[in-house]
GROMACS .gro file of C-alpha atoms in nm:
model
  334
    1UNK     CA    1   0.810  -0.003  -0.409
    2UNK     CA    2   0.506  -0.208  -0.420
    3UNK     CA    3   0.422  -0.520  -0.199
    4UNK     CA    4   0.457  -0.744  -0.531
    5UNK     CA    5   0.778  -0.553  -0.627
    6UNK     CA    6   0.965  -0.621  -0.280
    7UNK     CA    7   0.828  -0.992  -0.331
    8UNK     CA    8   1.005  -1.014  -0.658
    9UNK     CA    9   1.357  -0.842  -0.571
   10UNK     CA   10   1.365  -1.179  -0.358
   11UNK     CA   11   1.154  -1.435  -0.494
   12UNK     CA   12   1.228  -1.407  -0.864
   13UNK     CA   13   0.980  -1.468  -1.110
   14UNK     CA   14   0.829  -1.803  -1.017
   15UNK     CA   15   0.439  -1.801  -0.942
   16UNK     CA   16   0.273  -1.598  -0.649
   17UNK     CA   17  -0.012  -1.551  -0.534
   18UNK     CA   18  -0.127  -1.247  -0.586
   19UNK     CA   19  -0.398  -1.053  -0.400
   20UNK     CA   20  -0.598  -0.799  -0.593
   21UNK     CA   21  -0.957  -0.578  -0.666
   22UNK     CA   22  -1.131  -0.576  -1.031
   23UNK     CA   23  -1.295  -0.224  -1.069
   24UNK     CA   24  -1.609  -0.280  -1.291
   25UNK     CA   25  -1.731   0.117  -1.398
   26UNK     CA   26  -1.998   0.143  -1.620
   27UNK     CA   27  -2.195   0.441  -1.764
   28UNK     CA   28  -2.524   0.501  -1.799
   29UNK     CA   29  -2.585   0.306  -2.115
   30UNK     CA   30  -2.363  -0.018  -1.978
   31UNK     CA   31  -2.054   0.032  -2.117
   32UNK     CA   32  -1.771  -0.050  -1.944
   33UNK     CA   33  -1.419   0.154  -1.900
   34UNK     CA   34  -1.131  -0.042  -2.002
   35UNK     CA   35  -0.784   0.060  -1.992
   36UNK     CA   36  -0.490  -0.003  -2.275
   37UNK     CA   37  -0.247  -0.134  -2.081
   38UNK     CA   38   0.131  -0.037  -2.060
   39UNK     CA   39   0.250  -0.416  -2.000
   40UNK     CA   40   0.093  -0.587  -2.306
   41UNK     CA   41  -0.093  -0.295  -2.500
   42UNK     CA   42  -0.424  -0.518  -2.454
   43UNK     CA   43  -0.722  -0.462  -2.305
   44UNK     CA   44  -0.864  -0.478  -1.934
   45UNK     CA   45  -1.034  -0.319  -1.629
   46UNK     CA   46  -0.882  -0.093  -1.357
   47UNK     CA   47  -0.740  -0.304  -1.105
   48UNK     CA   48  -0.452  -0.390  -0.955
   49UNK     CA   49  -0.250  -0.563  -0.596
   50UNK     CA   50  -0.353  -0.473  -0.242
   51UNK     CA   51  -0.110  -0.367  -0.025
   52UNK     CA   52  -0.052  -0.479   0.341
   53UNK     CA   53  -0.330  -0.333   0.603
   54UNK     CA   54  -0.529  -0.248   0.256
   55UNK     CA   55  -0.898  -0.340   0.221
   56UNK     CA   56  -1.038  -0.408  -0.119
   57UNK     CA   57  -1.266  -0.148  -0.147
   58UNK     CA   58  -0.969   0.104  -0.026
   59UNK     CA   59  -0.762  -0.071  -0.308
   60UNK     CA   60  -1.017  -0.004  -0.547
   61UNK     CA   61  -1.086   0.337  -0.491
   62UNK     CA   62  -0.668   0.396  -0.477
   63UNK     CA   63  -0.613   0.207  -0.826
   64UNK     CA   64  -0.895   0.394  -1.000
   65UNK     CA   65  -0.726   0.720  -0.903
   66UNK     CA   66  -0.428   0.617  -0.987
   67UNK     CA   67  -0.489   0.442  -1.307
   68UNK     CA   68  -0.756   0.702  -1.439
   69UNK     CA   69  -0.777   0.982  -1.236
   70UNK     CA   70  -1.103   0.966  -1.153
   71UNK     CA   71  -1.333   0.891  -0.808
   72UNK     CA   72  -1.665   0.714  -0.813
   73UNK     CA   73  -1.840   0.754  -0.509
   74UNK     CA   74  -2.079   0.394  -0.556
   75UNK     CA   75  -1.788   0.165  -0.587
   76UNK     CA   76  -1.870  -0.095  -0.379
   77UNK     CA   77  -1.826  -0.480  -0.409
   78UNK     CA   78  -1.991  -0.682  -0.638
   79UNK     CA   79  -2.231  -0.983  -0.458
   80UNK     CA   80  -2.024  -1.233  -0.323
   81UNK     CA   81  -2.073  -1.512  -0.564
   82UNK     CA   82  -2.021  -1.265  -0.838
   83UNK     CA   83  -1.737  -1.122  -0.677
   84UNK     CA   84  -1.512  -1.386  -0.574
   85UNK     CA   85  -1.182  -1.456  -0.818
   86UNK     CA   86  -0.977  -1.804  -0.743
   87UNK     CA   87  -0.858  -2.092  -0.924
   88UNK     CA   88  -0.628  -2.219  -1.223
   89UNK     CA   89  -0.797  -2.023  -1.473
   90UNK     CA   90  -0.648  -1.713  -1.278
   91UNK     CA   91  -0.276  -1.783  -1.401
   92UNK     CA   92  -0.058  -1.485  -1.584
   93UNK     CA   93   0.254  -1.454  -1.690
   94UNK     CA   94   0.331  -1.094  -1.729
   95UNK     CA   95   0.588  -1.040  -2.058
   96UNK     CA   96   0.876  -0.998  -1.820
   97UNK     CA   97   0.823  -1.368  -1.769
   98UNK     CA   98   0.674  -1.275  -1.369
   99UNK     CA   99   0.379  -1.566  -1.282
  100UNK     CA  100   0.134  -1.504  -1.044
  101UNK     CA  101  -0.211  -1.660  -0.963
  102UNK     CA  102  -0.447  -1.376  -0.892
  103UNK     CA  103  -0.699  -1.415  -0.635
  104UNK     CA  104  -0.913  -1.162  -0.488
  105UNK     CA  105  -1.256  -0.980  -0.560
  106UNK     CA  106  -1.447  -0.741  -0.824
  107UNK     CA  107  -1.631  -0.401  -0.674
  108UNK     CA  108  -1.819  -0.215  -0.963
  109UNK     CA  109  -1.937   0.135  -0.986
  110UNK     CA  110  -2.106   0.397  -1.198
  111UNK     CA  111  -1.975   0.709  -1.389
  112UNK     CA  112  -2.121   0.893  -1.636
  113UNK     CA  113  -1.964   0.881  -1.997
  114UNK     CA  114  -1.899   1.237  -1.988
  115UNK     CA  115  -1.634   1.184  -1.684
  116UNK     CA  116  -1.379   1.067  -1.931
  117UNK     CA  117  -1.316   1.407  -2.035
  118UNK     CA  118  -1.162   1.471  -1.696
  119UNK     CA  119  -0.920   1.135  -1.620
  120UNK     CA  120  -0.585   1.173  -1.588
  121UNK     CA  121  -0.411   0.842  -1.509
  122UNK     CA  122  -0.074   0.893  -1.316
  123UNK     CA  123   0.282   0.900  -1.499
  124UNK     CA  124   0.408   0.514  -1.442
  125UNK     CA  125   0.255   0.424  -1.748
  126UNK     CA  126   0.043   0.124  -1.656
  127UNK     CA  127  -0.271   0.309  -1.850
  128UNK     CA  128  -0.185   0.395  -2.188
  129UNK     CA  129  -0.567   0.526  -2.340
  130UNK     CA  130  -0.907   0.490  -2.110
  131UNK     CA  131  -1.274   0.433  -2.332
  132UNK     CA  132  -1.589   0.274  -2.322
  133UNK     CA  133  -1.689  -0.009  -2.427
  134UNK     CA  134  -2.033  -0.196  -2.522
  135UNK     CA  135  -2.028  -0.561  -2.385
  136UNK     CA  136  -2.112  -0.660  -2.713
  137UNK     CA  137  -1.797  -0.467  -2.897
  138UNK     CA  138  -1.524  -0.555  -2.656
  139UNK     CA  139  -1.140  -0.535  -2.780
  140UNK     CA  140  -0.886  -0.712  -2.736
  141UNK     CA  141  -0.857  -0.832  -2.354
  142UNK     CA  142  -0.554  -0.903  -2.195
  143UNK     CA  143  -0.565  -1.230  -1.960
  144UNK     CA  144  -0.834  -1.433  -1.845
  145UNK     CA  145  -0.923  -1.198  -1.559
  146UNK     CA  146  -1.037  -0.929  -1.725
  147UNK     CA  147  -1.229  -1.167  -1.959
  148UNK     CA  148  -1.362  -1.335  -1.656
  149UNK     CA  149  -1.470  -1.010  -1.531
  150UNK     CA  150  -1.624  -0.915  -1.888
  151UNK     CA  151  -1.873  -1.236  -1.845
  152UNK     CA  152  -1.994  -1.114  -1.523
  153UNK     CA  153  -2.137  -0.816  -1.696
  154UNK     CA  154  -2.243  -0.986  -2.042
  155UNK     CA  155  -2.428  -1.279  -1.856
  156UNK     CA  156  -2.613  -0.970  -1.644
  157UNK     CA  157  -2.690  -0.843  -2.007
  158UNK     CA  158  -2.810  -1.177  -2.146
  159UNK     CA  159  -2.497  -1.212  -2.351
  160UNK     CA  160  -2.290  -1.539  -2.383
  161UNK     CA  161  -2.001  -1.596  -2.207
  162UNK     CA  162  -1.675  -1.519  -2.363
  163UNK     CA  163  -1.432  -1.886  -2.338
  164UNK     CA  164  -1.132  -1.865  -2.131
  165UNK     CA  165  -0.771  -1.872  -2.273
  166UNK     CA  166  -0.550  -2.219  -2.203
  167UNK     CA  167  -0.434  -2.212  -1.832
  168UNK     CA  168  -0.200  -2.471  -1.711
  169UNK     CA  169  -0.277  -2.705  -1.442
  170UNK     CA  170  -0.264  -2.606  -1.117
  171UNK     CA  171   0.110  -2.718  -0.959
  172UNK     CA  172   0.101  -2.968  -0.658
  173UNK     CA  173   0.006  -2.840  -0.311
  174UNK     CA  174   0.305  -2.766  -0.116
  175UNK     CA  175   0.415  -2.561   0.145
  176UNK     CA  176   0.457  -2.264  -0.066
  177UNK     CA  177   0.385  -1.963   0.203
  178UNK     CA  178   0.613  -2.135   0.451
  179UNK     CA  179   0.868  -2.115   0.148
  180UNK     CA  180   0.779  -1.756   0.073
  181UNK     CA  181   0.804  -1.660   0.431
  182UNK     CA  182   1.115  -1.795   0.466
  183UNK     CA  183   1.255  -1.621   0.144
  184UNK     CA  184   1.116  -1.252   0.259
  185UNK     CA  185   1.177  -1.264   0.663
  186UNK     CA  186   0.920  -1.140   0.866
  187UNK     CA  187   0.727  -0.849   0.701
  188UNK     CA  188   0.331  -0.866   0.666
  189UNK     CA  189   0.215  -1.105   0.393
  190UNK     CA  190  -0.165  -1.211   0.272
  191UNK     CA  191  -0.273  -1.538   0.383
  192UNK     CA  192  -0.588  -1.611   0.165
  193UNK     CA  193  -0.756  -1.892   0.252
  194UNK     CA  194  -1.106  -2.049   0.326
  195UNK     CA  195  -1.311  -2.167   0.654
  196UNK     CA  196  -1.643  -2.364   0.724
  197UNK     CA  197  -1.979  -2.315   0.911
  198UNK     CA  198  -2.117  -2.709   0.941
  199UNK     CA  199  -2.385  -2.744   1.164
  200UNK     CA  200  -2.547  -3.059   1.300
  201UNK     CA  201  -2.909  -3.207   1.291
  202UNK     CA  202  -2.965  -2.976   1.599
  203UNK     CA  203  -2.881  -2.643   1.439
  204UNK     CA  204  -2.529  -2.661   1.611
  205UNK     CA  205  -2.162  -2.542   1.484
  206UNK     CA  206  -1.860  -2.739   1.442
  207UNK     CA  207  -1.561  -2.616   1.631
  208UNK     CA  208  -1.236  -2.771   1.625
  209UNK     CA  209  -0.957  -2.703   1.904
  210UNK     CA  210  -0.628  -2.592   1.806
  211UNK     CA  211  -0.339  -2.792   1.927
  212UNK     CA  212  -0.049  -2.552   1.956
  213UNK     CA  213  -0.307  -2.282   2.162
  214UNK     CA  214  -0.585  -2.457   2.288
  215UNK     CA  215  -0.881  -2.199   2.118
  216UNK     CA  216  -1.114  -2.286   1.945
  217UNK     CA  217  -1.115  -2.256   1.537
  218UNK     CA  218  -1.340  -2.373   1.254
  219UNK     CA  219  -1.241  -2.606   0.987
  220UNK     CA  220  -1.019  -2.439   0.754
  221UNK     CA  221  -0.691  -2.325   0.599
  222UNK     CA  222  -0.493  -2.162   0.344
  223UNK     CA  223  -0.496  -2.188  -0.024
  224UNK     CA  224  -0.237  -2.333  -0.232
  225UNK     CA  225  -0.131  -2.136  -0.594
  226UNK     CA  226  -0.402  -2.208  -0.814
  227UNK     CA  227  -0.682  -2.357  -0.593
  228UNK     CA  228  -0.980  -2.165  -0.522
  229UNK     CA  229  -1.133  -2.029  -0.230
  230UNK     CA  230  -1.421  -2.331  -0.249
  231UNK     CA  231  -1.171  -2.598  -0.286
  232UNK     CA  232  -0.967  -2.468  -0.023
  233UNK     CA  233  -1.267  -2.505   0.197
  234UNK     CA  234  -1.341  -2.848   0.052
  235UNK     CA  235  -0.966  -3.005   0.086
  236UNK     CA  236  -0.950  -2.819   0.453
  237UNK     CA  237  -1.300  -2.979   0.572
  238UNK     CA  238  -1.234  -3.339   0.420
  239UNK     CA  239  -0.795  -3.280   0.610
  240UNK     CA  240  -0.958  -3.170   0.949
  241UNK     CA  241  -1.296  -3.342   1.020
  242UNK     CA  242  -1.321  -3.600   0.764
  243UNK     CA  243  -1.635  -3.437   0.629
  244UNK     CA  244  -1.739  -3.419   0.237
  245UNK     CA  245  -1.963  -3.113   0.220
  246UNK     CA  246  -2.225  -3.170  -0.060
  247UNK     CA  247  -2.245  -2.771  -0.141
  248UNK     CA  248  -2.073  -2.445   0.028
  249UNK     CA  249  -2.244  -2.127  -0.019
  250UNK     CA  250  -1.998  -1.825   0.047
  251UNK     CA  251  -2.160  -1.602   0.298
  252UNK     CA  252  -1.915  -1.366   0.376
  253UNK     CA  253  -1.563  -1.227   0.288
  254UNK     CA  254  -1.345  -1.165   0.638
  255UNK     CA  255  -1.042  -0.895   0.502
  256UNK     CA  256  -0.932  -0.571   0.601
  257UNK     CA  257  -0.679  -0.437   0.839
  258UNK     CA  258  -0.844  -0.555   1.116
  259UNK     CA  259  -0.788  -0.918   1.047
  260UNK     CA  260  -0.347  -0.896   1.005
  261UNK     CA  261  -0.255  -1.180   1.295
  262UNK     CA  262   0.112  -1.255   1.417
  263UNK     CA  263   0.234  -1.622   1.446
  264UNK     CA  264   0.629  -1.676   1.506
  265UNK     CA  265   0.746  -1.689   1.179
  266UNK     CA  266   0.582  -1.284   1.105
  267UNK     CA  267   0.291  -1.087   1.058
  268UNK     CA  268  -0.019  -1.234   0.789
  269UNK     CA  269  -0.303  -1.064   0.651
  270UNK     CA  270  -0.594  -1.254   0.629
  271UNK     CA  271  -0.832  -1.274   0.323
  272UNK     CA  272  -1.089  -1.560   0.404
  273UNK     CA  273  -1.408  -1.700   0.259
  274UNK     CA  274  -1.651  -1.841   0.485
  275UNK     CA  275  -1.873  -2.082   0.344
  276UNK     CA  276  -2.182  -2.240   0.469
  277UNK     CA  277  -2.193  -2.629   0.431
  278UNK     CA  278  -2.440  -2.830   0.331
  279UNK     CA  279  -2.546  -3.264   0.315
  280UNK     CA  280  -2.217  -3.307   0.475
  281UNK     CA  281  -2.164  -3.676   0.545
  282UNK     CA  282  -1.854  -3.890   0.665
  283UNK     CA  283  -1.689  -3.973   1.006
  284UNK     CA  284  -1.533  -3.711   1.226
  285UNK     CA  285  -1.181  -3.778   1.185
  286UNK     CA  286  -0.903  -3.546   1.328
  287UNK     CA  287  -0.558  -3.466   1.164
  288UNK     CA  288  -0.271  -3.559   1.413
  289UNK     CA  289  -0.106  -3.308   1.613
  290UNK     CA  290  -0.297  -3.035   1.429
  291UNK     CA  291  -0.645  -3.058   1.614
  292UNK     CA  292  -0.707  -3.228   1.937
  293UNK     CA  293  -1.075  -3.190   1.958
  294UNK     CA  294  -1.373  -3.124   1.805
  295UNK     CA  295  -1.732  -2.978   1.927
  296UNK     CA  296  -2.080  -2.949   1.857
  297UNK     CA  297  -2.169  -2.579   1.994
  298UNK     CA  298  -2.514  -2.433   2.036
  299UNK     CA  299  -2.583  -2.017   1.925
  300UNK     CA  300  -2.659  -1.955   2.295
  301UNK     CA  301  -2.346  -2.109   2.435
  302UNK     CA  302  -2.042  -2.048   2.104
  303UNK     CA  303  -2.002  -1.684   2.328
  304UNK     CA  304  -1.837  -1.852   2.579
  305UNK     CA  305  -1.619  -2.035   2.405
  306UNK     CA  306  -1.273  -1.951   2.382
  307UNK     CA  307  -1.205  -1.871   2.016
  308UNK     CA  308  -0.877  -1.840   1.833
  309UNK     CA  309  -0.864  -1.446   1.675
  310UNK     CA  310  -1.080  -1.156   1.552
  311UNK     CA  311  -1.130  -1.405   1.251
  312UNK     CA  312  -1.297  -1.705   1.413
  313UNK     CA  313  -1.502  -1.432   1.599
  314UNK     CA  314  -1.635  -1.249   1.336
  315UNK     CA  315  -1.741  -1.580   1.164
  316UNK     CA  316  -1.898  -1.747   1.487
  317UNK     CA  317  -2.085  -1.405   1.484
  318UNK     CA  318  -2.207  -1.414   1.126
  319UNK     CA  319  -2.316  -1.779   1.193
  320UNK     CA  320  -2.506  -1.680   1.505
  321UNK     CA  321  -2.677  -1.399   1.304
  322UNK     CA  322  -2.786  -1.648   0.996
  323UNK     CA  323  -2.982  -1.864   1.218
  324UNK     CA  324  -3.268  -1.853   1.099
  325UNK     CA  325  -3.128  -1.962   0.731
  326UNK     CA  326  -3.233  -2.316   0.639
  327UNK     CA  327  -2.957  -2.565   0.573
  328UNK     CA  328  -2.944  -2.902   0.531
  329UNK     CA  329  -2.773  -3.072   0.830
  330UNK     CA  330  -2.412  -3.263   0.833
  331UNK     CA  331  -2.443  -3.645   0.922
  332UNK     CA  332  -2.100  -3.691   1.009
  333UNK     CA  333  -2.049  -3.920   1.265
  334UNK     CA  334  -1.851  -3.912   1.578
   0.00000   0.00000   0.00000
């Protein structure tokens, strides 16, 4: 049974978020593979849900073989800003009335055409015919993913965008993990969410202590259903310093086994967004009982700082290493 499956048998059918990979293949004159799908008998790319201690690229490669039968040895993601999927326009409801938000990332890859010949999708019946497509001559699409990923691709090619179908608004934040954890005990479940490099007008990071350990963390949090990974960051920087960033810049996507952390309530897998922050103004204001301090830390002293998980780590480290990328400076105030 799949991670979504054991979800449902206890949550029902109201919205989830759902974590998932978008495999982009194209052959040597641009076309893209789409799949008829089981579900709906529309339209779309390979993809589908990661599973716990999955990477994306992993998922990828797994759904492709699964859902066609074939391997493509330059799958790989897609750059980040092209990559990233989030938001409200990302609702489904699946014809057995299931609602998810889908959140999660593209990787694209090349085949050549002549590969079709040898697929062989698996016997669940998800893929009912594979064939290529021009961007220009697409068919009917299923969802606003798989037309969101078919204007990655077109825009590439010069071609207009293709609009969006109607998405509701997003529902009100609330504490809908807590919920879900509650619901499904404590087995491993993704925690997507966003954090936030801001430095000062010395080139130095923001760091924010943690009041239940005492580490050090940056300014961020997890999404709500429907937000996106950039408003995430933006609603988590303005609830935990105060600060209004006037652009973020993803720089890097922190997922994969490595990242699964234990709190007491179970076991999450981590799928974060760092973003770099920029013109960042307001007054350093800290959330009660959630932070109890906040720091301005140079590259050549962060290493000694004692920082909260493998997570805040690796994005102190990927902050050290982009030194030497201009950004404009935050002016918030102490």
């Amino acid at each position: 049974m799949s991670y979504l499956s054991e979800l449902r048998s206890v949550w029902g059918s109201s919205p989830l978020i759902s974590v998932g990979v978008s495999v982009l293949i194209q052959d040597e004159a641009g076309r893209i593979l789409l799949q008829r799908r089981g579900d709906d008998g529309l339209w779309g790319v390979v993809g589908g849900g990661l599973e716990p201690g999955e990477s994306f690229v992993d998922a990828a490669h797994r759904e492709l073989r699964e859902e066609t039968g074939l391997t493509c040895p330059d799958l790989a993601p897609l750059p980040l800003e092209e990559a990233l999927v989030s938001g409200p326009e990302f609702y489904h409801r699946y014809p057995n009335g299931h609602e998810i938000y889908l959140v999660g990332m593209r990787t694209h890859g090349t085949l050549p055409a002549a590969a079709l010949a040898h697929a062989a999708p698996d016997d669940s019946g998800e893929t009912l015919e594979l064939r290529w497509f021009a961007l220009d001559d697409l068919p009917p699409l299923s969802s606003n993913i798989n037309r969101a990923n078919m204007n990655v691709l077109r825009l590439r090619a010069g071609l207009p965008a293709l609009p969006l179908f109607h998405f509701p608004e997003a529902p009100p934040h609330d504490d809908h993990l807590a919920r879900l954890r509650a619901a499904v005990g404590p087995r491993p479940l993704f925690a997507p969410g966003a954090s936030v490099l801001v430095e000062d007008g010395r080139g130095r990071l923001l760091l924010l202590r943690h009041a239940r350990t005492g580490q050090w963390v940056l300014p961020g949090g997890k999404l709500h259903p429907g937000e996106s990974f950039e408003a995430c960051a933006r609603r988590e920087l303005a609830e935990e310093t105060g600060g209004h960033a006037g652009q973020l810049t993803p720089v890097q996507l922190l997922q994969g086994p490595e990242f699964r952390y234990k709190d007491t309530s179970g076991p999450w897998d981590s799928v974060g967004v760092l973003y770099r922050a920029e013109g960042v103004t307001g007054e350093i204001t800290l959330p009660e009982g959630e932070i109890t301090g906040a720091r301005w830390w140079a590259a050549d002293e962060v290493a000694g700082a004692d920082l909260l998980g493998l997570y805040t780590r690796r994005a102190v480290e990927a902050w050290r290493e982009g030194q030497t990328t201009p950004a404009s400076h935050a002016s918030l105030r102490p």
